[in-house]
PDB file of C-alpha atoms in Angstrom:
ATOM      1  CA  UNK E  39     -21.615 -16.354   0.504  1.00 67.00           C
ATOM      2  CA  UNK E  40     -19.889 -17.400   3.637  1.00 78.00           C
ATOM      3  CA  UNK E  41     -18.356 -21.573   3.216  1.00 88.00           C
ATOM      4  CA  UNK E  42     -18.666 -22.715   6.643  1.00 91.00           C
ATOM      5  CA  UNK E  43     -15.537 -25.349   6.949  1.00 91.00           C
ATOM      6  CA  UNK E  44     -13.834 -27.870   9.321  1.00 92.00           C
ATOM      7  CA  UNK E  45     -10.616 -28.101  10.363  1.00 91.00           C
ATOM      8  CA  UNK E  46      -8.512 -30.061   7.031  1.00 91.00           C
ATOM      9  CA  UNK E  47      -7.433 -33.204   7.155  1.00 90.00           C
ATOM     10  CA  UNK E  48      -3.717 -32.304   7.205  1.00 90.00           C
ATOM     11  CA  UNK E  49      -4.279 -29.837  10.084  1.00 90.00           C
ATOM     12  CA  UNK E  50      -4.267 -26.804   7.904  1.00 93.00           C
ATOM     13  CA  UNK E  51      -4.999 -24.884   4.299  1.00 95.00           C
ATOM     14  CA  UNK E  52      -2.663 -24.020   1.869  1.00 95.00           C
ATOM     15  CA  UNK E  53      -2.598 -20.897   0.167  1.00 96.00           C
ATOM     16  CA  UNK E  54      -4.316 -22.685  -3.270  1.00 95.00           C
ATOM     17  CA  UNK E  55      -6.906 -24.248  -1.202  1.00 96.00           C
ATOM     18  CA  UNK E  56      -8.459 -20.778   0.237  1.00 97.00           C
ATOM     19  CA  UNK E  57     -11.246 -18.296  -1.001  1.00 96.00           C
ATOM     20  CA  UNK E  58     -12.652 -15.401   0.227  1.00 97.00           C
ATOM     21  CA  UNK E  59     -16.082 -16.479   1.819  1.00 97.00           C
ATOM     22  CA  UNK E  60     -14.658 -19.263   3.740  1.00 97.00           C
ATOM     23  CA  UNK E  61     -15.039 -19.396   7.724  1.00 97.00           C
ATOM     24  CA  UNK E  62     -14.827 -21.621  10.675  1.00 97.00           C
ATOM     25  CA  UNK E  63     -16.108 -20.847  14.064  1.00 97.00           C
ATOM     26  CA  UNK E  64     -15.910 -22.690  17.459  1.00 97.00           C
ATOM     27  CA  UNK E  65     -17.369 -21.881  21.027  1.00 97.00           C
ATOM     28  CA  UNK E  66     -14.800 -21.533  23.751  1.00 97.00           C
ATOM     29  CA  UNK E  67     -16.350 -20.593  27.317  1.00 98.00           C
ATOM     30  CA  UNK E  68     -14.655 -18.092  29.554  1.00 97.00           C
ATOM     31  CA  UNK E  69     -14.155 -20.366  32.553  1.00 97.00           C
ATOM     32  CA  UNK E  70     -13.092 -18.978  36.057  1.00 96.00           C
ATOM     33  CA  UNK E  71      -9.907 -21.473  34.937  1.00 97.00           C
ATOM     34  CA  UNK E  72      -8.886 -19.566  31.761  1.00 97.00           C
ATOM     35  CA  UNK E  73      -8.922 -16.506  33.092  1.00 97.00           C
ATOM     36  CA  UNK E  74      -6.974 -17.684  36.442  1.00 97.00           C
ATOM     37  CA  UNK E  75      -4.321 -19.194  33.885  1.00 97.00           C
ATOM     38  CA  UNK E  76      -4.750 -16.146  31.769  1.00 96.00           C
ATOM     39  CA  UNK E  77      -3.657 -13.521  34.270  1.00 97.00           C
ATOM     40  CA  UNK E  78      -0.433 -16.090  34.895  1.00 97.00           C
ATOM     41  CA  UNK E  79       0.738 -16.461  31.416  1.00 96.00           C
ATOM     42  CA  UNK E  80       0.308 -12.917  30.452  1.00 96.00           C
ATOM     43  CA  UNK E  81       1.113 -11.334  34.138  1.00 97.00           C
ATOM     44  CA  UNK E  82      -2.305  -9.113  34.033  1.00 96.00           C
ATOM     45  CA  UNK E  83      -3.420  -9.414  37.641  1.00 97.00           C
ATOM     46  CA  UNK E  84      -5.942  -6.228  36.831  1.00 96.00           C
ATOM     47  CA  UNK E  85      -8.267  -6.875  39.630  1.00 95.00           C
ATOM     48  CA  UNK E  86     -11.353  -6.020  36.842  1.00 96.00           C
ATOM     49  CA  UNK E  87     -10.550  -9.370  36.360  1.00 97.00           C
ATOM     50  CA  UNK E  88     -10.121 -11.468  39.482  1.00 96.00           C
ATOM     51  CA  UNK E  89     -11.354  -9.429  42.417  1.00 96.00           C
ATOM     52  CA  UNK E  90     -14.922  -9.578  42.560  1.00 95.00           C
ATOM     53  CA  UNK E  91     -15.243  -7.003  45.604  1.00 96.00           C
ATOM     54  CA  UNK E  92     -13.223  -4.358  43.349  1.00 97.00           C
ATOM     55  CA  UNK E  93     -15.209  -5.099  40.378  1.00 96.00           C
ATOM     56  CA  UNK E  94     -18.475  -4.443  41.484  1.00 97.00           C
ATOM     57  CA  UNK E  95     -17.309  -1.006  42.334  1.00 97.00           C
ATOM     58  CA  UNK E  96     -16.667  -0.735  38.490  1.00 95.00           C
ATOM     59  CA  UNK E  97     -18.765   0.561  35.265  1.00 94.00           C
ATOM     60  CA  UNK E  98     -19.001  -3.016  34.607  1.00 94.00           C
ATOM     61  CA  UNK E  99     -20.518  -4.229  38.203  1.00 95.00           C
ATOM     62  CA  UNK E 100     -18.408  -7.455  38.163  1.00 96.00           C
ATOM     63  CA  UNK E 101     -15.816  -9.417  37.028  1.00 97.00           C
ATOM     64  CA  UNK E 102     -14.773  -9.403  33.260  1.00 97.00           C
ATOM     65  CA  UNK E 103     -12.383 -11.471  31.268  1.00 97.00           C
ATOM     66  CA  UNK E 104      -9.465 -10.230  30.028  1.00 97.00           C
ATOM     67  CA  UNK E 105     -10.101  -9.016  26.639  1.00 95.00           C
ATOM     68  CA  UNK E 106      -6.839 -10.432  24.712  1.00 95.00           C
ATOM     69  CA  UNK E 107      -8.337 -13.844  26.758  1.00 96.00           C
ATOM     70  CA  UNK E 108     -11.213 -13.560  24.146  1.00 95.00           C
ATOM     71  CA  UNK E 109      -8.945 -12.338  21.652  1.00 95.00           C
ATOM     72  CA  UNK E 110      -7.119 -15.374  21.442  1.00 95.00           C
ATOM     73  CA  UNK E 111      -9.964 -17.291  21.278  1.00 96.00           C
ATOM     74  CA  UNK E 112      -9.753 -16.281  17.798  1.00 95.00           C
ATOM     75  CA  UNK E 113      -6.060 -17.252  17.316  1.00 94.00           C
ATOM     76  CA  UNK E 114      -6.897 -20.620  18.346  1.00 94.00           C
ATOM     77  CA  UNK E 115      -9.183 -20.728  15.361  1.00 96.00           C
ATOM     78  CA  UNK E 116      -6.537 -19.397  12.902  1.00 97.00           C
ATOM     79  CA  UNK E 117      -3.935 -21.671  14.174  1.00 95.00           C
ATOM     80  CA  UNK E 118      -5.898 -25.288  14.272  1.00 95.00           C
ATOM     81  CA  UNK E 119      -8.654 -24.796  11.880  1.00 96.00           C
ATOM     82  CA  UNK E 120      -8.376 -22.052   9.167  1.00 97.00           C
ATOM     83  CA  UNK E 121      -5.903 -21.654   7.875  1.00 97.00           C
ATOM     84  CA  UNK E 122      -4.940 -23.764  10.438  1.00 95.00           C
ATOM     85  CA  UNK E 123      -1.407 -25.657  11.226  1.00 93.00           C
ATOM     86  CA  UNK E 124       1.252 -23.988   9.875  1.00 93.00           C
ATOM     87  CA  UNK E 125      -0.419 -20.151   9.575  1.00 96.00           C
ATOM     88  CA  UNK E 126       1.613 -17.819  11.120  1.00 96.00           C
ATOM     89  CA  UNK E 127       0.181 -14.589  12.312  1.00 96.00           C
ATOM     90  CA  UNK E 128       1.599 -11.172  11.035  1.00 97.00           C
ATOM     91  CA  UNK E 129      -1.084  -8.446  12.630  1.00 97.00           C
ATOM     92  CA  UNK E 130      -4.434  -8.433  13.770  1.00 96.00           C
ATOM     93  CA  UNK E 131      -6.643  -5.157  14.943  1.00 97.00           C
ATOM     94  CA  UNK E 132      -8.949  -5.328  17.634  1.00 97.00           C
ATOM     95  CA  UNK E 133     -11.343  -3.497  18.576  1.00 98.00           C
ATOM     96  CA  UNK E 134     -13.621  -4.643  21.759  1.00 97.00           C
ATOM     97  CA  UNK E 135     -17.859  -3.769  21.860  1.00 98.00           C
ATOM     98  CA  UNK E 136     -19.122  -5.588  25.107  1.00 97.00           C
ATOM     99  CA  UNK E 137     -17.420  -7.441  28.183  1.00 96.00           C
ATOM    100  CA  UNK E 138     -16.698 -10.957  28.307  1.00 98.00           C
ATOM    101  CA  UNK E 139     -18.138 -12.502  31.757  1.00 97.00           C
ATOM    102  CA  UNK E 140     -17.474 -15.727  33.360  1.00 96.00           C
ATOM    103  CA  UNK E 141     -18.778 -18.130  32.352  1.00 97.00           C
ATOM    104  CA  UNK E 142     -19.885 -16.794  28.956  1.00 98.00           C
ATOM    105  CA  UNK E 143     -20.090 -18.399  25.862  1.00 98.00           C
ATOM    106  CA  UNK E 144     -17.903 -16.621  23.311  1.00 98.00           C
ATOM    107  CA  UNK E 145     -18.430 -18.140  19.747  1.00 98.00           C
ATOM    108  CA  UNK E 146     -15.849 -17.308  17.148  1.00 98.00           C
ATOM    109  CA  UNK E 147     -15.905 -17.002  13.478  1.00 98.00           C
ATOM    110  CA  UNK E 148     -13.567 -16.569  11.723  1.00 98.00           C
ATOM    111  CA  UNK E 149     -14.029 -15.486   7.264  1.00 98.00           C
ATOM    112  CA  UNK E 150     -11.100 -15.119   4.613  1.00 98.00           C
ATOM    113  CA  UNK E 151     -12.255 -11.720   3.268  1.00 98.00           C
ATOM    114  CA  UNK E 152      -8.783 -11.184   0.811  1.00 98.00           C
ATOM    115  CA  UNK E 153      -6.178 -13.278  -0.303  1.00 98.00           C
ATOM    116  CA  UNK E 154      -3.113 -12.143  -1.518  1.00 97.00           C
ATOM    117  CA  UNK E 155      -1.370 -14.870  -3.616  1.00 96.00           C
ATOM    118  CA  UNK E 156       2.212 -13.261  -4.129  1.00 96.00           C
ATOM    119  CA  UNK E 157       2.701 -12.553  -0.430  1.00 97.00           C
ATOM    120  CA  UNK E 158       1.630 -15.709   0.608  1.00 97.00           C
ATOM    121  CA  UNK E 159      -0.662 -14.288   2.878  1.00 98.00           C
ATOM    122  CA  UNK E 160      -4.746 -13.413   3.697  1.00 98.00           C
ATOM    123  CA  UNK E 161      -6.931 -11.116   5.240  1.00 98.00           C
ATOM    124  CA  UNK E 162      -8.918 -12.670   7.449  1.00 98.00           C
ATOM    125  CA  UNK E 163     -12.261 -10.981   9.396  1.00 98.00           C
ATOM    126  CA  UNK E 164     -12.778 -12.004  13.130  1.00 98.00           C
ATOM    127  CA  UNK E 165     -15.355 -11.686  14.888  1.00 98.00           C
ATOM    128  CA  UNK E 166     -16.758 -12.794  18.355  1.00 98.00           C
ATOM    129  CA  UNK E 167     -20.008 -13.297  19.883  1.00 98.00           C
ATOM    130  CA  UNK E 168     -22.019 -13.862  23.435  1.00 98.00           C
ATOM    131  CA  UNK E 169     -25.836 -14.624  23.206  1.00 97.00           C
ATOM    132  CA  UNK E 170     -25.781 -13.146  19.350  1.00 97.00           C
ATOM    133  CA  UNK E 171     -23.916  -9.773  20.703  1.00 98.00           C
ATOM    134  CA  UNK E 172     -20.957  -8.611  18.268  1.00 98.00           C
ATOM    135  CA  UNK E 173     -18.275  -8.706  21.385  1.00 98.00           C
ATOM    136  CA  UNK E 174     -14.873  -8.005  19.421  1.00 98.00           C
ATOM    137  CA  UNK E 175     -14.120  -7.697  16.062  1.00 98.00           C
ATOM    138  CA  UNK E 176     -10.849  -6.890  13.814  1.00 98.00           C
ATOM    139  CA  UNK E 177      -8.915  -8.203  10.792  1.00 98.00           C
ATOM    140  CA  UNK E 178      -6.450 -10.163  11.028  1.00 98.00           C
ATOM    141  CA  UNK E 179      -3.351 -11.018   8.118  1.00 98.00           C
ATOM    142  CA  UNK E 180      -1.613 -14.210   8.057  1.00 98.00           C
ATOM    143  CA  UNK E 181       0.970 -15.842   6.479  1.00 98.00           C
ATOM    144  CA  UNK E 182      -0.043 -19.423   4.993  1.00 97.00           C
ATOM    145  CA  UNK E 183       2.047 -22.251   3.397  1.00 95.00           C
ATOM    146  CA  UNK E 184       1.756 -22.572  -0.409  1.00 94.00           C
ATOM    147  CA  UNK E 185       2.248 -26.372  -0.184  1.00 90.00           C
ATOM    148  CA  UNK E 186       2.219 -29.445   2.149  1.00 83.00           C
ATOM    149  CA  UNK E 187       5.635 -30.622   3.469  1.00 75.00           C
ATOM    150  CA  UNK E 188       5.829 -34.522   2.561  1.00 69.00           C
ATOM    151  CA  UNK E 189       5.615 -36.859   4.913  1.00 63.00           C
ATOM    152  CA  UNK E 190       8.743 -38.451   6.649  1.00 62.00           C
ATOM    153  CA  UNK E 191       8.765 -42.435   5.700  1.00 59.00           C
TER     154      UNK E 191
END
């Protein structure tokens, strides 16, 4: 049974506060912007992605997103809603079914499939979606705080 949840009140889970079957999604859309600012921050000027003239010429007869774009869709889920704040990514696989377009729609969800109490960490499935298509999916393991730190009064 999957526990559809919201971001905590604190900004993030702790470890005693998880179970397998929870998830959280969110819809990010693949703006022209994100991928401009994309190919910046991570130096991937493919022109697949920003050169429509080139990409029509392609299998994919236009421009696509970068797929680690959409991929960190996903890490924005892990890192402000579940786990959330705190949650510190130790791998993820990937593995990528249908291009991302501008403009799309890509809805995340994200479901704690395996906890792992003595490490501190959990397995986490991720999956993303345009129009109901399976886009991208992987696993994911992250590292998650066992308590709060108190506040500073």
């Amino acid at each position: 049974m999957v526990d559809l949840v919201q971001q905590h009140p604190s900004g993030g889970y702790i470890l005693d506060e998880l179970h397998v079957g929870m998830a959280a999604e969110k819809i990010v859309v693949a703006t022209e912007q994100r991928i401009q600012l994309f190919a910046e921050a991570s130096d991937d000027f493919n022109p697949v992605h920003l050169d429509e003239a080139f990409a029509a010429k392609t299998a994919y007869r236009g421009r696509i997103a970068h797929g680690l774009l959409s991929a960190s869709f996903g890490s924005a889920v892990v890192g402000t809603i579940l786990p959330g704040a705190g949650s510190i990514y130790i791998s993820q696989t990937l593995a990528f079914h249908q291009p991302v377009r501008i403009d799309d729609e890509v809805r995340i969800v994200i479901t704690v499939i395996e906890i792992e109490p003595d490490a501190a960490r959990v397995k986490l499935s991720c999956e993303g979606f345009v129009n109901g298509a399976l886009i991208m999916d992987g696993v994911a393991v992250v590292r998650v705080p066992r308590r709060r730190k108190p506040s500073a009064r």
